[in-house]
Each structure stands twice: as C-alpha cells, then as structure tokens.
Amino acid sequence: LRHQLYLKYCTKIIIGSGCTQQRGWFSTDLPEIDITSVKKCSKFWKGNSKIAFLAEHVWEHLNEDEAHSGAECCYYFLKKNGRLRIAVPDGFHPNQNYIDQVKPNGNGLGSDDHKILYTVENLSKVFANIGFEVNPLEYWDSQGNFVQKEWNDQWGRIERSAANDSRNTKDNPLTYTSLIIDCVKRK
C-alpha cells in the first residue's frame, strides 16, 4: 500500500528504471508501469500531475507506434513546464564498434530487443510532433561532431553520458555517449 501511495503522489518518475535509483525520484518498470498506455498509467496517476519523467535507454526498446504512444502518455501526465529527459544510443556516433553494439540486433547487452537506432533528428521529431519543446543536450550530429550543451542532474542523472560513463577515459573521453534530449511541455 505504501508503495502504491508513493507511486501515486511522487512527482518525479523514472521510467524503465531497472535497478536505477535517484534521490527524490520514484523508480518504475514494466509490468507495473507501461508508459505506452495512458489508460494503464491512469490507475496510478492523474493527468497533469507529474513534474518530471526520466527514461535512460528505454525508447530504443519501443517500436515506432509505441514510441509515439509513450510520448503522448508522458505529455498527458506532465504538468505545464514539466520535463521529460530521454537518453538513447546515438545513431550518429562515429565509432562503428559502438554502432555495432547498440543497433537493433547488435552485439551489445540488450540490443537484441532494440527496435530503433535514433539520431537527434528522428528522436526530436517523435516528441516535437506531440507538442513538446525539444532541447537536445548531448548528441553526435550528421557530420560526426559531438555537441554538448550545459545541463545538470536536476531533471535526472544520465549515467551513460559523456561526463558520467566510466568507459570514457582521459585518453578516450567519448567512448560511450548517449543521445540526450529534454522535452518540455509548455501548454
């Protein structure tokens, strides 16, 4: 009962958290929370009731229709000026070994369930089409340049990022990065 009450009233939610825990955030995972279904999530939440959602390496496990439904679901439950932070493998990463690990049916852990390899353009479009204001934070562009804007953990810590991933070393600082965007509900 305590778990369900906290799930209902917590305003910052981690989607598809696995074992991820962050202070001030409520961690969720399937089957309890199916972010592709407003109806299923309505068992726990009211519309316009959440301040923030965080989804690190979740959206690549959704097919195109599910990705759209998930974006709609987050939009429905977020308050005005609420934020969804998304991180996914970056399809423009210039290292072919990285791409081979993260592409659908790649050779990396969990990639056998990946449905889409996103780029900053196609991921941003998913959320912009719903009505979100999209702010890319870290990504590789189509020319192979790494773009990184200033961001902090207030809206969720991304472990698989340039600053936080342990695979990134002084000699190889961008070995593993994610495509990271913030999606803000302005209306």
mmCIF file of C-alpha atoms in Angstrom:
data_model
loop_
_atom_site.group_PDB
_atom_site.id
_atom_site.type_symbol
_atom_site.label_atom_id
_atom_site.label_comp_id
_atom_site.label_asym_id
_atom_site.label_seq_id
_atom_site.Cartn_x
_atom_site.Cartn_y
_atom_site.Cartn_z
ATOM 1 C CA LEU A 1 0.000 0.000 0.000
ATOM 2 C CA ARG A 2 2.816 2.413 0.889
ATOM 3 C CA HIS A 3 4.468 1.684 -2.485
ATOM 4 C CA GLN A 4 1.252 2.455 -4.374
ATOM 5 C CA LEU A 5 0.686 5.682 -2.442
ATOM 6 C CA TYR A 6 4.220 6.851 -3.157
ATOM 7 C CA LEU A 7 3.827 5.931 -6.823
ATOM 8 C CA LYS A 8 0.614 7.966 -6.935
ATOM 9 C CA TYR A 9 1.934 11.101 -5.238
ATOM 10 C CA CYS A 10 5.596 11.227 -6.274
ATOM 11 C CA THR A 11 6.006 13.888 -8.965
ATOM 12 C CA LYS A 12 9.347 12.745 -10.453
ATOM 13 C CA ILE A 13 9.269 9.320 -12.113
ATOM 14 C CA ILE A 14 11.996 7.146 -13.618
ATOM 15 C CA ILE A 15 10.554 5.073 -16.474
ATOM 16 C CA GLY A 16 12.044 1.643 -17.115
ATOM 17 C CA SER A 17 14.449 2.074 -14.249
ATOM 18 C CA GLY A 18 15.718 -1.474 -13.883
ATOM 19 C CA CYS A 19 17.834 -1.069 -10.751
ATOM 20 C CA THR A 20 18.345 2.688 -11.125
ATOM 21 C CA GLN A 21 17.617 4.752 -8.023
ATOM 22 C CA GLN A 22 17.895 8.533 -7.705
ATOM 23 C CA ARG A 23 17.108 10.630 -4.665
ATOM 24 C CA GLY A 24 13.709 12.316 -4.972
ATOM 25 C CA TRP A 25 12.636 10.103 -7.877
ATOM 26 C CA PHE A 26 10.302 7.097 -7.927
ATOM 27 C CA SER A 27 11.682 4.171 -9.954
ATOM 28 C CA THR A 28 9.232 2.216 -12.123
ATOM 29 C CA ASP A 29 9.411 -0.632 -14.589
ATOM 30 C CA LEU A 30 7.204 -2.991 -16.550
ATOM 31 C CA PRO A 31 4.733 -4.533 -15.920
ATOM 32 C CA GLU A 32 3.609 -2.104 -13.198
ATOM 33 C CA ILE A 33 4.030 0.988 -15.349
ATOM 34 C CA ASP A 34 3.525 0.722 -19.104
ATOM 35 C CA ILE A 35 4.405 4.195 -20.358
ATOM 36 C CA THR A 36 2.824 3.436 -23.735
ATOM 37 C CA SER A 37 -0.678 3.346 -22.199
ATOM 38 C CA VAL A 38 -2.448 6.361 -20.696
ATOM 39 C CA LYS A 39 -5.219 4.006 -19.586
ATOM 40 C CA LYS A 40 -2.876 1.717 -17.634
ATOM 41 C CA CYS A 41 -0.938 4.617 -16.084
ATOM 42 C CA SER A 42 -4.220 6.301 -15.098
ATOM 43 C CA LYS A 43 -4.622 3.588 -12.467
ATOM 44 C CA PHE A 44 -1.829 5.372 -10.593
ATOM 45 C CA TRP A 45 -1.685 8.960 -11.881
ATOM 46 C CA LYS A 46 -3.924 11.850 -12.826
ATOM 47 C CA GLY A 47 -3.362 13.936 -15.927
ATOM 48 C CA ASN A 48 -1.131 16.995 -15.474
ATOM 49 C CA SER A 49 0.195 15.629 -12.161
ATOM 50 C CA LYS A 50 3.920 14.998 -12.733
ATOM 51 C CA ILE A 51 6.841 17.422 -12.759
ATOM 52 C CA ALA A 52 9.360 15.172 -14.489
ATOM 53 C CA PHE A 53 9.939 11.849 -16.186
ATOM 54 C CA LEU A 54 13.337 10.301 -16.860
ATOM 55 C CA ALA A 55 13.922 7.485 -19.357
ATOM 56 C CA GLU A 56 17.515 6.346 -19.838
ATOM 57 C CA HIS A 57 17.856 3.780 -22.607
ATOM 58 C CA VAL A 58 14.161 2.907 -22.790
ATOM 59 C CA TRP A 59 12.814 4.399 -26.029
ATOM 60 C CA GLU A 60 15.037 2.249 -28.272
ATOM 61 C CA HIS A 61 13.123 -0.768 -26.926
ATOM 62 C CA LEU A 62 9.837 0.621 -28.296
ATOM 63 C CA ASN A 63 8.669 0.265 -31.873
ATOM 64 C CA GLU A 64 7.578 3.374 -33.771
ATOM 65 C CA ASP A 65 3.935 3.220 -32.623
ATOM 66 C CA GLU A 66 4.922 2.556 -29.012
ATOM 67 C CA ALA A 67 7.416 5.438 -29.087
ATOM 68 C CA HIS A 68 4.634 7.762 -30.235
ATOM 69 C CA SER A 69 2.219 6.417 -27.584
ATOM 70 C CA GLY A 70 4.876 6.770 -24.897
ATOM 71 C CA ALA A 71 5.496 10.396 -25.859
ATOM 72 C CA GLU A 72 1.742 11.086 -25.746
ATOM 73 C CA CYS A 73 1.462 9.383 -22.372
ATOM 74 C CA CYS A 74 4.263 11.462 -20.841
ATOM 75 C CA TYR A 75 2.736 14.628 -22.273
ATOM 76 C CA TYR A 76 -0.653 13.748 -20.785
ATOM 77 C CA PHE A 77 0.689 13.235 -17.256
ATOM 78 C CA LEU A 78 3.167 16.138 -17.147
ATOM 79 C CA LYS A 79 2.199 19.469 -15.625
ATOM 80 C CA LYS A 80 2.734 22.656 -17.631
ATOM 81 C CA ASN A 81 6.510 23.256 -17.888
ATOM 82 C CA GLY A 82 7.118 19.660 -16.822
ATOM 83 C CA ARG A 83 10.057 17.893 -18.371
ATOM 84 C CA LEU A 84 10.860 14.517 -19.863
ATOM 85 C CA ARG A 85 14.572 13.704 -20.142
ATOM 86 C CA ILE A 86 15.359 10.934 -22.625
ATOM 87 C CA ALA A 87 18.652 9.189 -23.332
ATOM 88 C CA VAL A 88 19.087 6.578 -26.063
ATOM 89 C CA PRO A 89 22.002 5.115 -28.020
ATOM 90 C CA ASP A 90 23.175 7.642 -30.618
ATOM 91 C CA GLY A 91 22.871 6.541 -34.247
ATOM 92 C CA PHE A 92 25.325 9.229 -35.375
ATOM 93 C CA HIS A 93 28.111 8.078 -33.032
ATOM 94 C CA PRO A 94 31.181 7.897 -35.312
ATOM 95 C CA ASN A 95 32.651 4.727 -33.752
ATOM 96 C CA GLN A 96 31.486 1.669 -35.720
ATOM 97 C CA ASN A 97 32.105 -0.622 -32.726
ATOM 98 C CA TYR A 98 29.652 1.492 -30.707
ATOM 99 C CA ILE A 99 27.063 1.289 -33.517
ATOM 100 C CA ASP A 100 27.531 -2.491 -33.785
ATOM 101 C CA GLN A 101 26.849 -2.814 -30.049
ATOM 102 C CA VAL A 102 23.713 -0.635 -29.883
ATOM 103 C CA LYS A 103 21.930 -1.110 -33.226
ATOM 104 C CA PRO A 104 18.842 -3.332 -33.343
ATOM 105 C CA ASN A 105 20.067 -6.930 -33.073
ATOM 106 C CA GLY A 106 23.578 -5.642 -32.400
ATOM 107 C CA ASN A 107 26.185 -7.455 -30.361
ATOM 108 C CA GLY A 108 25.842 -5.384 -27.167
ATOM 109 C CA LEU A 109 23.967 -6.296 -23.999
ATOM 110 C CA GLY A 110 20.212 -5.755 -24.522
ATOM 111 C CA SER A 111 20.488 -4.768 -28.182
ATOM 112 C CA ASP A 112 18.630 -7.914 -29.228
ATOM 113 C CA ASP A 113 15.493 -6.045 -28.063
ATOM 114 C CA HIS A 114 16.342 -2.679 -29.668
ATOM 115 C CA LYS A 115 13.775 -1.601 -32.251
ATOM 116 C CA ILE A 116 15.138 1.762 -33.457
ATOM 117 C CA LEU A 117 18.553 3.403 -33.620
ATOM 118 C CA TYR A 118 17.791 7.086 -33.091
ATOM 119 C CA THR A 119 19.569 10.198 -34.290
ATOM 120 C CA VAL A 120 18.997 13.668 -32.897
ATOM 121 C CA GLU A 121 16.696 14.403 -35.845
ATOM 122 C CA ASN A 122 14.346 11.415 -35.665
ATOM 123 C CA LEU A 123 14.169 11.309 -31.846
ATOM 124 C CA SER A 124 13.427 15.032 -31.611
ATOM 125 C CA LYS A 125 10.686 14.642 -34.212
ATOM 126 C CA VAL A 126 8.868 11.979 -32.144
ATOM 127 C CA PHE A 127 8.447 14.418 -29.246
ATOM 128 C CA ALA A 128 8.036 17.650 -31.211
ATOM 129 C CA ASN A 129 5.109 16.069 -33.099
ATOM 130 C CA ILE A 130 3.305 15.571 -29.766
ATOM 131 C CA GLY A 131 3.755 19.227 -28.802
ATOM 132 C CA PHE A 132 6.911 19.130 -26.703
ATOM 133 C CA GLU A 133 9.571 21.810 -26.955
ATOM 134 C CA VAL A 134 12.678 19.702 -27.622
ATOM 135 C CA ASN A 135 16.126 20.709 -26.366
ATOM 136 C CA PRO A 136 18.985 18.411 -27.442
ATOM 137 C CA LEU A 137 21.646 18.253 -24.706
ATOM 138 C CA GLU A 138 24.277 15.755 -25.918
ATOM 139 C CA TYR A 139 24.492 14.163 -29.336
ATOM 140 C CA TRP A 140 26.562 13.490 -32.395
ATOM 141 C CA ASP A 141 25.482 15.430 -35.484
ATOM 142 C CA SER A 142 25.350 14.018 -39.010
ATOM 143 C CA GLN A 143 28.872 15.348 -39.734
ATOM 144 C CA GLY A 144 30.395 13.420 -36.815
ATOM 145 C CA ASN A 145 30.723 16.377 -34.441
ATOM 146 C CA PHE A 146 29.918 15.912 -30.762
ATOM 147 C CA VAL A 147 27.568 18.616 -29.472
ATOM 148 C CA GLN A 148 27.210 19.103 -25.748
ATOM 149 C CA LYS A 149 25.152 21.811 -24.085
ATOM 150 C CA GLU A 150 25.349 22.640 -20.415
ATOM 151 C CA TRP A 151 22.967 20.517 -18.352
ATOM 152 C CA ASN A 152 22.746 19.190 -14.808
ATOM 153 C CA ASP A 153 21.168 16.337 -12.876
ATOM 154 C CA GLN A 154 18.186 18.341 -11.567
ATOM 155 C CA TRP A 155 15.983 16.768 -14.245
ATOM 156 C CA GLY A 156 17.602 13.350 -13.881
ATOM 157 C CA ARG A 157 21.108 11.934 -13.943
ATOM 158 C CA ILE A 158 22.106 10.097 -17.109
ATOM 159 C CA GLU A 159 24.769 7.506 -16.328
ATOM 160 C CA ARG A 160 25.539 6.765 -19.980
ATOM 161 C CA SER A 161 26.675 10.296 -20.790
ATOM 162 C CA ALA A 162 29.987 11.954 -21.663
ATOM 163 C CA ALA A 163 30.560 13.074 -18.070
ATOM 164 C CA ASN A 164 29.234 10.036 -16.192
ATOM 165 C CA ASP A 165 30.050 6.856 -18.127
ATOM 166 C CA SER A 166 33.078 5.000 -16.714
ATOM 167 C CA ARG A 167 34.060 3.808 -20.213
ATOM 168 C CA ASN A 168 35.013 7.388 -21.025
ATOM 169 C CA THR A 169 38.626 7.967 -20.053
ATOM 170 C CA LYS A 170 41.111 10.804 -20.319
ATOM 171 C CA ASP A 171 42.574 9.175 -23.436
ATOM 172 C CA ASN A 172 39.160 8.265 -24.912
ATOM 173 C CA PRO A 173 36.677 10.782 -23.467
ATOM 174 C CA LEU A 174 33.769 9.964 -25.805
ATOM 175 C CA THR A 175 33.915 6.166 -25.979
ATOM 176 C CA TYR A 176 30.332 5.813 -24.768
ATOM 177 C CA THR A 177 27.834 8.630 -25.006
ATOM 178 C CA SER A 178 24.086 8.806 -25.408
ATOM 179 C CA LEU A 179 21.801 10.988 -27.426
ATOM 180 C CA ILE A 180 20.168 13.045 -24.662
ATOM 181 C CA ILE A 181 17.221 15.398 -25.085
ATOM 182 C CA ASP A 182 14.946 17.315 -22.765
ATOM 183 C CA CYS A 183 11.298 17.610 -23.792
ATOM 184 C CA VAL A 184 9.337 20.395 -22.102
ATOM 185 C CA LYS A 185 5.544 20.655 -22.004
ATOM 186 C CA ARG A 186 4.818 24.366 -22.435
ATOM 187 C CA LYS A 187 0.983 24.217 -22.601
#
